[in-house]
Amino acid sequence: MASWDIGSYELTAAQLEPVAGVSIDAVEPVAGRTLLDLACGTGNASLEAASRGARVTGIDPATRLLKVARLRATEAEVDAEWVHGDFHPLPFEDNSFDIVTSVFGMIFGADENDIAGEIARVLAPSGRIAIATWVDTGVMSEVGNLIRSAVEEKVQLPPEDRPRFDWGDEDNLKLLFADHGISIQTETRRLSFRADSPQQMSDEWADNHPVWLATREAVGSERYDRLRADILAALEAGNEDPAAMKLTSDYLVITGSPV
Ligand SMILES: C[S@@+](CC[C@H](N)C(=O)[O-])C[C@H]1O[C@@H](n2cnc3c(N)ncnc32)[C@H](O)[C@@H]1O
């Protein structure tokens, strides 16, 4: 697993912050409830929930990001517990949480079936979930696919051996969670990213985002330069603001409960 501690994920986290509010809104009321924020990163959703009175545990495998989350909690004068760990398995007892949330973390797990099972296991029978995932359309998805292809080329994985669970497909998600006793609904929402230009957006990601930096390491500089050119072209084609850069992406908010 590439480390999310490299670079500066904080820049992206700031852009994703509105989704934390949307996700915690989706599981209200949270005050007094135990809430697990999976793949909490620098703590956007954890801090939002804690500020509304939830008893929050954030878990993430990135040690530096957890430190940032802890510092932000101190600055915001809210309590939360920060756990270093992975989805596989979650280091918690069965039925430990009233609420489980995750904002754009699920796709980084090794096995979607295992993640859904772990969520169902740690969730109380009367619990609720809110999970945000990108849909597999639009420029953001195109950029993700370009990165994935470059890495898969490097490890010489033929296309037919590249199974990938589509976390943006409602039918897939319903089946996945139903197999673990959770009934879900999805709502499509939109998030806009802005920069001065497509070049600035591309450079900012390339210089700071852990996934970009890990990809550079993995594929080598010649392939990485081509990848950056392809990403820039995708951003230019998808730009909604001719005077600057604006990119709007759909995402799903998956909500549900055990049945
Ligand atoms: C796109 S970031 C989202 C972070 C945060 N939820 C937010 O909204 O900013 C993805 C997060 O997934 C975490 N992650 C990656 N692989 C993971 C795994 N196997 N188990 C748990 N978290 C993982 C990363 O460390 C990173 O913090």
Coordinates of C-alpha atoms and ligand atoms in Angstrom, one line a residue:
M1 CA 0.0 0.0 0.0
A2 CA 1.5 3.4 -1.0
S3 CA 2.0 5.6 2.0
W4 CA -0.4 8.6 2.3
D5 CA 2.2 10.2 4.5
I6 CA 4.3 11.4 1.6
G7 CA 3.8 14.8 0.1
S8 CA 1.0 17.0 1.4
Y9 CA -2.4 15.4 1.4
E10 CA -3.7 18.4 3.4
L11 CA -4.2 20.4 0.2
T12 CA -6.7 17.9 -1.2
A13 CA -8.2 17.4 2.2
A14 CA -9.1 21.1 2.3
Q15 CA -10.8 20.7 -1.1
L16 CA -12.8 17.7 0.1
E17 CA -14.0 19.3 3.3
P18 CA -17.6 20.0 2.2
V19 CA -18.1 16.3 1.7
A20 CA -17.4 15.7 5.5
G21 CA -20.3 18.0 6.3
V22 CA -22.6 16.3 3.8
S23 CA -21.7 12.8 5.2
I24 CA -22.2 13.7 8.8
D25 CA -25.5 15.4 7.9
A26 CA -26.5 12.1 6.4
V27 CA -26.2 10.2 9.8
E28 CA -27.7 12.8 12.1
P29 CA -28.4 12.8 15.0
V30 CA -24.7 12.1 16.0
A31 CA -24.5 13.8 19.4
G32 CA -23.7 11.3 22.1
R33 CA -23.3 8.4 19.6
T34 CA -20.1 6.4 19.0
L35 CA -18.9 7.1 15.5
L36 CA -16.1 5.4 13.6
D37 CA -14.5 7.4 10.7
L38 CA -12.8 4.9 8.4
A39 CA -9.7 6.1 6.5
C40 CA -10.0 9.4 8.4
G41 CA -6.9 11.0 6.9
T42 CA -6.4 14.4 8.4
G43 CA -9.8 14.1 10.2
N44 CA -12.3 16.1 8.1
A45 CA -15.4 14.0 8.9
S46 CA -14.1 13.0 12.4
L47 CA -13.8 16.7 13.4
E48 CA -17.1 17.6 12.0
A49 CA -18.8 14.8 13.9
A50 CA -16.9 15.5 17.1
S51 CA -17.9 19.2 16.9
R52 CA -21.5 18.0 16.8
G53 CA -21.0 16.0 20.0
A54 CA -20.3 12.5 18.6
R55 CA -17.8 10.2 20.4
V56 CA -15.4 9.8 17.5
T57 CA -12.8 7.3 16.6
G58 CA -10.8 7.9 13.5
I59 CA -8.7 5.1 12.0
D60 CA -6.1 5.4 9.2
P61 CA -2.8 3.7 8.3
A62 CA -1.0 7.0 7.6
T63 CA 0.8 8.0 10.8
R64 CA 1.6 11.6 9.7
L65 CA -2.0 12.2 8.7
L66 CA -3.2 11.0 12.1
K67 CA -0.8 13.4 13.8
V68 CA -2.3 16.2 11.7
A69 CA -5.8 15.1 12.7
R70 CA -4.9 15.0 16.4
L71 CA -3.4 18.6 16.1
R72 CA -6.5 19.8 14.3
A73 CA -8.7 18.3 17.0
T74 CA -6.7 20.0 19.7
E75 CA -6.9 23.4 17.9
A76 CA -10.7 22.9 17.4
E77 CA -11.0 21.9 21.1
V78 CA -12.8 18.6 20.3
D79 CA -12.1 15.1 21.6
A80 CA -11.5 12.1 19.3
E81 CA -9.6 8.9 19.5
W82 CA -7.1 8.3 16.7
V83 CA -6.2 4.7 15.8
H84 CA -3.4 3.6 13.5
G85 CA -4.8 0.8 11.4
D86 CA -6.1 -0.8 8.3
F87 CA -9.6 -2.0 7.1
H88 CA -8.3 -5.6 7.1
P89 CA -9.3 -6.4 9.8
L90 CA -10.7 -3.4 11.8
P91 CA -9.2 -3.5 15.3
F92 CA -12.5 -3.2 17.1
E93 CA -14.9 -5.5 18.8
D94 CA -18.2 -6.5 17.2
N95 CA -21.1 -4.0 17.6
S96 CA -18.8 -1.2 18.8
F97 CA -20.2 1.8 16.9
D98 CA -23.5 3.5 16.4
I99 CA -22.3 5.1 13.2
V100 CA -19.6 4.3 10.6
T101 CA -18.6 6.9 8.1
S102 CA -15.9 7.1 5.4
V103 CA -15.2 9.8 3.0
F104 CA -13.4 8.7 -0.2
G105 CA -11.5 6.0 1.6
M106 CA -13.2 2.7 0.6
I107 CA -11.6 2.3 -2.8
F108 CA -8.2 2.0 -1.2
G109 CA -9.0 -1.2 0.6
A110 CA -7.7 -4.4 -0.8
D111 CA -11.1 -6.3 -0.8
E112 CA -14.5 -4.6 -0.9
N113 CA -16.3 -7.7 0.4
D114 CA -14.0 -7.8 3.4
I115 CA -14.5 -4.1 4.0
A116 CA -18.3 -4.3 3.9
G117 CA -18.1 -7.3 6.2
E118 CA -15.9 -5.5 8.7
I119 CA -18.3 -2.5 8.6
A120 CA -21.2 -4.7 9.3
R121 CA -19.3 -6.5 12.1
V122 CA -18.3 -3.4 14.1
L123 CA -21.7 -1.6 13.5
A124 CA -24.4 -1.9 16.2
P125 CA -27.6 -3.6 15.0
S126 CA -29.4 -0.3 15.2
G127 CA -26.5 1.5 13.6
R128 CA -26.2 3.8 10.5
I129 CA -23.5 4.3 7.8
A130 CA -22.6 7.2 5.5
I131 CA -19.9 6.5 2.9
A132 CA -18.8 8.9 0.2
T133 CA -17.4 7.4 -3.0
W134 CA -16.6 8.9 -6.5
V135 CA -18.7 7.8 -9.4
D136 CA -16.9 6.2 -12.3
T137 CA -17.7 9.0 -14.8
G138 CA -16.4 12.5 -15.5
V139 CA -12.9 14.0 -15.4
M140 CA -12.0 13.0 -11.9
S141 CA -12.7 9.3 -12.8
E142 CA -10.7 9.8 -16.0
V143 CA -7.7 11.1 -14.1
G144 CA -7.9 8.1 -11.7
N145 CA -8.1 5.7 -14.6
L146 CA -5.1 7.3 -16.3
I147 CA -3.0 6.9 -13.1
R148 CA -4.3 3.3 -12.6
S149 CA -3.4 2.3 -16.2
A150 CA 0.1 3.7 -15.9
V151 CA 0.7 1.7 -12.7
E152 CA -0.9 -1.5 -14.1
E153 CA 1.2 -1.2 -17.3
K154 CA 4.3 -1.1 -15.2
V155 CA 3.4 -4.2 -13.3
Q156 CA 2.4 -5.7 -16.7
L157 CA -1.1 -6.7 -15.6
P158 CA -3.2 -7.6 -18.7
P159 CA -6.5 -5.7 -18.8
E160 CA -8.5 -8.9 -18.3
D161 CA -6.7 -9.4 -14.9
R162 CA -7.6 -6.0 -13.6
P163 CA -10.8 -6.6 -11.7
R164 CA -12.0 -3.5 -9.9
F165 CA -15.1 -3.0 -7.8
D166 CA -17.1 0.0 -9.0
W167 CA -17.8 2.0 -5.8
G168 CA -19.9 4.4 -7.8
D169 CA -22.4 1.8 -9.0
E170 CA -25.6 1.7 -6.9
D171 CA -26.6 -1.8 -7.9
N172 CA -23.1 -3.2 -7.0
L173 CA -23.2 -1.4 -3.7
K174 CA -26.7 -2.7 -2.8
L175 CA -25.6 -6.3 -3.5
L176 CA -22.3 -5.8 -1.6
F177 CA -23.9 -4.5 1.5
A178 CA -27.0 -6.7 1.3
D179 CA -24.7 -9.7 1.5
H180 CA -23.6 -8.4 5.0
G181 CA -27.1 -7.5 6.2
I182 CA -27.0 -3.8 5.5
S183 CA -29.7 -2.1 3.3
I184 CA -28.4 1.0 1.6
Q185 CA -29.6 4.0 -0.5
T186 CA -27.4 6.3 -2.5
E187 CA -27.7 10.0 -3.3
T188 CA -25.6 11.7 -6.0
R189 CA -24.0 14.9 -5.0
R190 CA -21.5 17.3 -6.7
L191 CA -18.2 18.8 -5.6
S192 CA -16.2 21.5 -7.5
F193 CA -12.5 21.9 -7.5
R194 CA -11.0 25.3 -8.5
A195 CA -7.6 26.6 -9.5
D196 CA -6.1 29.5 -11.5
S197 CA -5.6 27.2 -14.6
P198 CA -5.6 23.5 -15.6
Q199 CA -1.8 23.6 -15.4
Q200 CA -1.9 24.9 -11.8
M201 CA -4.4 22.2 -10.8
S202 CA -2.2 19.5 -12.4
D203 CA 1.0 20.8 -10.9
E204 CA -0.5 21.2 -7.4
W205 CA -1.6 17.5 -7.5
A206 CA 1.6 16.3 -9.0
D207 CA 3.8 18.1 -6.5
N208 CA 1.7 17.3 -3.4
H209 CA -0.7 14.4 -3.7
P210 CA 0.5 11.1 -2.2
V211 CA -1.0 9.1 -5.0
W212 CA 0.7 11.2 -7.7
L213 CA 4.1 11.0 -5.8
A214 CA 3.8 7.3 -5.3
T215 CA 2.9 6.8 -9.0
R216 CA 6.0 8.8 -10.0
E217 CA 8.1 6.4 -7.9
A218 CA 6.3 3.4 -9.4
V219 CA 6.4 4.2 -13.1
G220 CA 9.6 6.1 -13.5
S221 CA 10.1 9.7 -14.8
E222 CA 9.6 9.1 -18.6
R223 CA 6.2 7.4 -18.1
Y224 CA 5.3 9.9 -15.4
D225 CA 5.9 12.8 -17.8
R226 CA 3.6 11.2 -20.4
L227 CA 1.0 10.6 -17.6
R228 CA 1.1 14.2 -16.5
A229 CA 0.6 15.4 -20.1
D230 CA -2.4 13.1 -20.4
I231 CA -3.8 14.3 -17.1
L232 CA -3.4 18.0 -18.2
A233 CA -5.2 17.3 -21.4
A234 CA -8.1 15.7 -19.5
L235 CA -8.3 18.7 -17.2
E236 CA -8.2 21.1 -20.1
A237 CA -11.0 19.2 -21.9
G238 CA -13.1 19.1 -18.7
N239 CA -12.5 22.7 -17.6
E240 CA -15.8 24.5 -16.9
D241 CA -14.3 28.0 -16.5
P242 CA -12.4 29.4 -19.5
A243 CA -11.0 32.2 -17.4
A244 CA -9.5 29.9 -14.8
M245 CA -10.1 26.2 -13.8
K246 CA -13.2 24.6 -12.5
L247 CA -13.9 20.9 -12.4
T248 CA -17.1 19.4 -11.0
S249 CA -17.3 15.8 -10.0
D250 CA -20.3 13.7 -9.0
Y251 CA -20.0 11.5 -6.0
L252 CA -22.3 9.2 -4.1
V253 CA -23.3 9.4 -0.5
I254 CA -24.2 5.8 0.5
T255 CA -26.4 5.6 3.6
G256 CA -27.9 2.6 5.3
S257 CA -28.6 0.4 8.3
P258 CA -28.6 -3.3 9.2
V259 CA -31.9 -5.0 8.5
Ligands
LIG1 C1 -8.6 10.2 -0.3 S1 -8.0 10.0 1.3 C2 -9.4 10.4 2.3 C3 -9.1 10.9 3.7 C4 -10.3 11.5 4.5 N1 -11.4 10.6 4.7 C5 -10.7 12.8 3.9 O1 -11.9 13.0 3.6 O2 -9.9 13.7 3.6 C6 -7.9 8.3 1.5 C7 -7.4 7.8 2.9 O3 -7.5 6.3 2.9 C8 -6.4 5.9 3.7 N2 -6.2 4.5 3.4 C9 -5.5 4.0 2.3 N3 -5.5 2.6 2.4 C10 -6.2 2.3 3.5 C11 -6.5 1.0 4.1 N4 -6.1 -0.1 3.6 N5 -7.2 1.0 5.3 C12 -7.6 2.2 5.8 N6 -7.4 3.4 5.3 C13 -6.6 3.4 4.1 C14 -5.3 6.8 3.4 O4 -4.3 6.8 4.4 C15 -6.0 8.2 3.3 O5 -6.0 8.8 4.5

